[in-house]
Amino acid sequence: MRFGGGIRADSLSSTNPTRLDESVGPYEDSCPRHILDLLTPTDREHALDWRARCRANLARRSRKIEDGDRIKLAQALTFSDGHVGDEFIVVKRGRRLSFRDPATRCGYAISRFMERDWTILPVTKVHKTIFA
């Protein structure tokens, strides 16, 4: 029994001399950095746009965040308990991130957090004064 039988998209046969590349319009913009670094220079507008989107996505995912940071999302999120919020305190345990609402102290999970637009809010820290 034979399965498939279709023509491969990367086939270079005489009946189908096509090859997938940036000119056919890749939409997915999560290409790894090591693959982007292998690409040869191009002047094709669509390919340049795709490469820029991939690099911007890599930059967003590589931002640093620490336990206790206070963050503000660009857009408020609505959670399953009805809470709507855009400011949270980061709770970091190893590589796992969760978030606490600063007012209610309830915990929340935010899917694909590193791919979202957010900023770290400055927090005023009060240091203990020691008199000698």
Tab-separated table of N, CA and C in Angstrom, residues 59-115:
chain	number	residue	atom	x	y	z
A	59	ALA	N	13.744	39.534	19.855
A	59	ALA	CA	14.082	40.563	20.846
A	59	ALA	C	13.033	40.613	21.958
A	60	ARG	N	11.753	40.496	21.597
A	60	ARG	CA	10.691	40.499	22.612
A	60	ARG	C	10.838	39.316	23.556
A	61	ARG	N	11.138	38.142	23.022
A	61	ARG	CA	11.227	36.946	23.848
A	61	ARG	C	12.495	36.895	24.693
A	62	SER	N	13.485	37.713	24.388
A	62	SER	CA	14.739	37.668	25.148
A	62	SER	C	14.832	38.756	26.218
A	63	ARG	N	13.760	39.504	26.448
A	63	ARG	CA	13.782	40.536	27.491
A	63	ARG	C	13.963	39.902	28.864
A	64	LYS	N	14.647	40.608	29.730
A	64	LYS	CA	14.921	40.107	31.078
A	64	LYS	C	13.835	40.572	32.035
A	65	ILE	N	13.437	39.673	32.915
A	65	ILE	CA	12.444	40.000	33.935
A	65	ILE	C	12.835	39.267	35.215
A	66	GLU	N	12.644	39.907	36.344
A	66	GLU	CA	13.064	39.346	37.628
A	66	GLU	C	11.868	39.174	38.557
A	67	ASP	N	12.049	38.318	39.533
A	67	ASP	CA	11.031	38.105	40.558
A	67	ASP	C	10.782	39.417	41.290
A	68	GLY	N	9.525	39.787	41.442
A	68	GLY	CA	9.164	41.019	42.140
A	68	GLY	C	9.010	42.229	41.240
A	69	ASP	N	9.405	42.129	39.970
A	69	ASP	CA	9.209	43.257	39.047
A	69	ASP	C	7.726	43.542	38.898
A	70	ARG	N	7.406	44.805	38.757
A	70	ARG	CA	6.025	45.216	38.510
A	70	ARG	C	5.919	45.549	37.029
A	71	ILE	N	4.989	44.910	36.341
A	71	ILE	CA	4.863	45.101	34.896
A	71	ILE	C	3.495	45.684	34.553
A	72	LYS	N	3.464	46.357	33.404
A	72	LYS	CA	2.207	46.889	32.874
A	72	LYS	C	2.083	46.392	31.442
A	73	LEU	N	0.966	45.720	31.167
A	73	LEU	CA	0.683	45.222	29.827
A	73	LEU	C	0.150	46.346	28.953
A	74	ALA	N	0.414	46.279	27.658
A	74	ALA	CA	-0.088	47.287	26.730
A	74	ALA	C	-1.611	47.234	26.634
A	75	GLN	N	-2.182	46.040	26.779
A	75	GLN	CA	-3.635	45.870	26.745
A	75	GLN	C	-4.062	45.076	27.972
A	76	ALA	N	-5.155	45.506	28.585
A	76	ALA	CA	-5.675	44.788	29.746
A	76	ALA	C	-6.188	43.416	29.317
A	77	LEU	N	-6.044	42.440	30.225
A	77	LEU	CA	-6.518	41.083	29.974
A	77	LEU	C	-7.712	40.784	30.864
A	78	THR	N	-8.631	39.992	30.353
A	78	THR	CA	-9.770	39.523	31.132
A	78	THR	C	-9.539	38.054	31.449
A	79	PHE	N	-9.592	37.694	32.728
A	79	PHE	CA	-9.314	36.335	33.167
A	79	PHE	C	-10.607	35.578	33.408
A	80	SER	N	-10.498	34.266	33.586
A	80	SER	CA	-11.679	33.414	33.718
A	80	SER	C	-12.504	33.728	34.968
A	81	ASP	N	-11.889	34.349	35.986
A	81	ASP	CA	-12.645	34.718	37.189
A	81	ASP	C	-13.309	36.084	37.054
A	82	GLY	N	-13.193	36.699	35.865
A	82	GLY	CA	-13.817	37.996	35.622
A	82	GLY	C	-12.905	39.177	35.874
A	83	HIS	N	-11.746	38.932	36.451
A	83	HIS	CA	-10.809	40.026	36.740
A	83	HIS	C	-10.256	40.611	35.437
A	84	VAL	N	-10.208	41.922	35.365
A	84	VAL	CA	-9.607	42.624	34.233
A	84	VAL	C	-8.433	43.412	34.790
A	85	GLY	N	-7.248	43.180	34.239
A	85	GLY	CA	-6.081	43.866	34.772
A	85	GLY	C	-4.983	44.036	33.750
A	86	ASP	N	-4.166	45.070	33.986
A	86	ASP	CA	-3.025	45.316	33.113
A	86	ASP	C	-1.737	45.527	33.897
A	87	GLU	N	-1.818	45.552	35.246
A	87	GLU	CA	-0.626	45.668	36.080
A	87	GLU	C	-0.517	44.454	36.980
A	88	PHE	N	0.706	43.891	37.046
A	88	PHE	CA	0.926	42.686	37.831
A	88	PHE	C	2.319	42.707	38.438
A	89	ILE	N	2.487	41.906	39.480
A	89	ILE	CA	3.792	41.688	40.084
A	89	ILE	C	4.257	40.305	39.655
A	90	VAL	N	5.494	40.210	39.177
A	90	VAL	CA	6.046	38.961	38.665
A	90	VAL	C	6.436	38.041	39.819
A	91	VAL	N	6.023	36.785	39.730
A	91	VAL	CA	6.429	35.756	40.676
A	91	VAL	C	7.209	34.731	39.853
A	92	LYS	N	8.512	34.702	40.070
A	92	LYS	CA	9.380	33.847	39.268
A	92	LYS	C	9.939	32.734	40.139
A	93	ARG	N	9.671	31.500	39.724
A	93	ARG	CA	10.193	30.310	40.404
A	93	ARG	C	10.936	29.492	39.370
A	94	GLY	N	12.252	29.617	39.359
A	94	GLY	CA	13.044	28.971	38.313
A	94	GLY	C	12.738	29.654	36.981
A	95	ARG	N	12.310	28.859	36.011
A	95	ARG	CA	11.949	29.424	34.701
A	95	ARG	C	10.452	29.707	34.601
A	96	ARG	N	9.705	29.286	35.592
A	96	ARG	CA	8.246	29.436	35.568
A	96	ARG	C	7.841	30.833	36.039
A	97	LEU	N	6.957	31.463	35.271
A	97	LEU	CA	6.449	32.786	35.622
A	97	LEU	C	4.976	32.709	35.970
A	98	SER	N	4.595	33.388	37.031
A	98	SER	CA	3.184	33.623	37.325
A	98	SER	C	3.089	35.081	37.759
A	99	PHE	N	1.878	35.562	37.949
A	99	PHE	CA	1.675	36.986	38.181
A	99	PHE	C	0.650	37.191	39.275
A	100	ARG	N	0.880	38.224	40.093
A	100	ARG	CA	-0.029	38.584	41.179
A	100	ARG	C	-0.597	39.952	40.908
A	101	ASP	N	-1.871	40.105	41.167
A	101	ASP	CA	-2.483	41.424	41.068
A	101	ASP	C	-2.006	42.237	42.270
A	102	PRO	N	-1.519	43.464	42.063
A	102	PRO	CA	-0.991	44.242	43.193
A	102	PRO	C	-2.042	44.601	44.247
A	103	ALA	N	-3.299	44.750	43.843
A	103	ALA	CA	-4.343	45.151	44.792
A	103	ALA	C	-4.924	43.950	45.532
A	104	THR	N	-5.309	42.915	44.811
A	104	THR	CA	-5.989	41.772	45.429
A	104	THR	C	-5.036	40.669	45.857
A	105	ARG	N	-3.805	40.667	45.338
A	105	ARG	CA	-2.782	39.649	45.605
A	105	ARG	C	-3.161	38.275	45.051
A	106	CYS	N	-4.181	38.209	44.191
A	106	CYS	CA	-4.566	36.942	43.557
A	106	CYS	C	-3.565	36.595	42.461
A	107	GLY	N	-3.324	35.308	42.279
A	107	GLY	CA	-2.365	34.857	41.283
A	107	GLY	C	-3.011	34.571	39.941
A	108	TYR	N	-2.262	34.845	38.867
A	108	TYR	CA	-2.762	34.632	37.513
A	108	TYR	C	-1.656	34.078	36.627
A	109	ALA	N	-2.063	33.368	35.585
A	109	ALA	CA	-1.145	32.896	34.556
A	109	ALA	C	-1.456	33.675	33.283
A	110	ILE	N	-0.418	34.118	32.586
A	110	ILE	CA	-0.588	34.858	31.337
A	110	ILE	C	0.089	34.056	30.239
A	111	SER	N	-0.716	33.556	29.307
A	111	SER	CA	-0.156	32.746	28.231
A	111	SER	C	0.680	33.590	27.288
A	112	ARG	N	1.754	32.994	26.781
A	112	ARG	CA	2.678	33.630	25.838
A	112	ARG	C	3.077	35.040	26.295
A	113	PHE	N	3.391	35.152	27.570
A	113	PHE	CA	3.712	36.455	28.167
A	113	PHE	C	4.874	37.146	27.472
A	114	MET	N	5.942	36.413	27.189
A	114	MET	CA	7.131	37.044	26.609
A	114	MET	C	6.890	37.561	25.193
A	115	GLU	N	5.853	37.103	24.532
A	115	GLU	CA	5.533	37.585	23.195
A	115	GLU	C	4.625	38.813	23.226
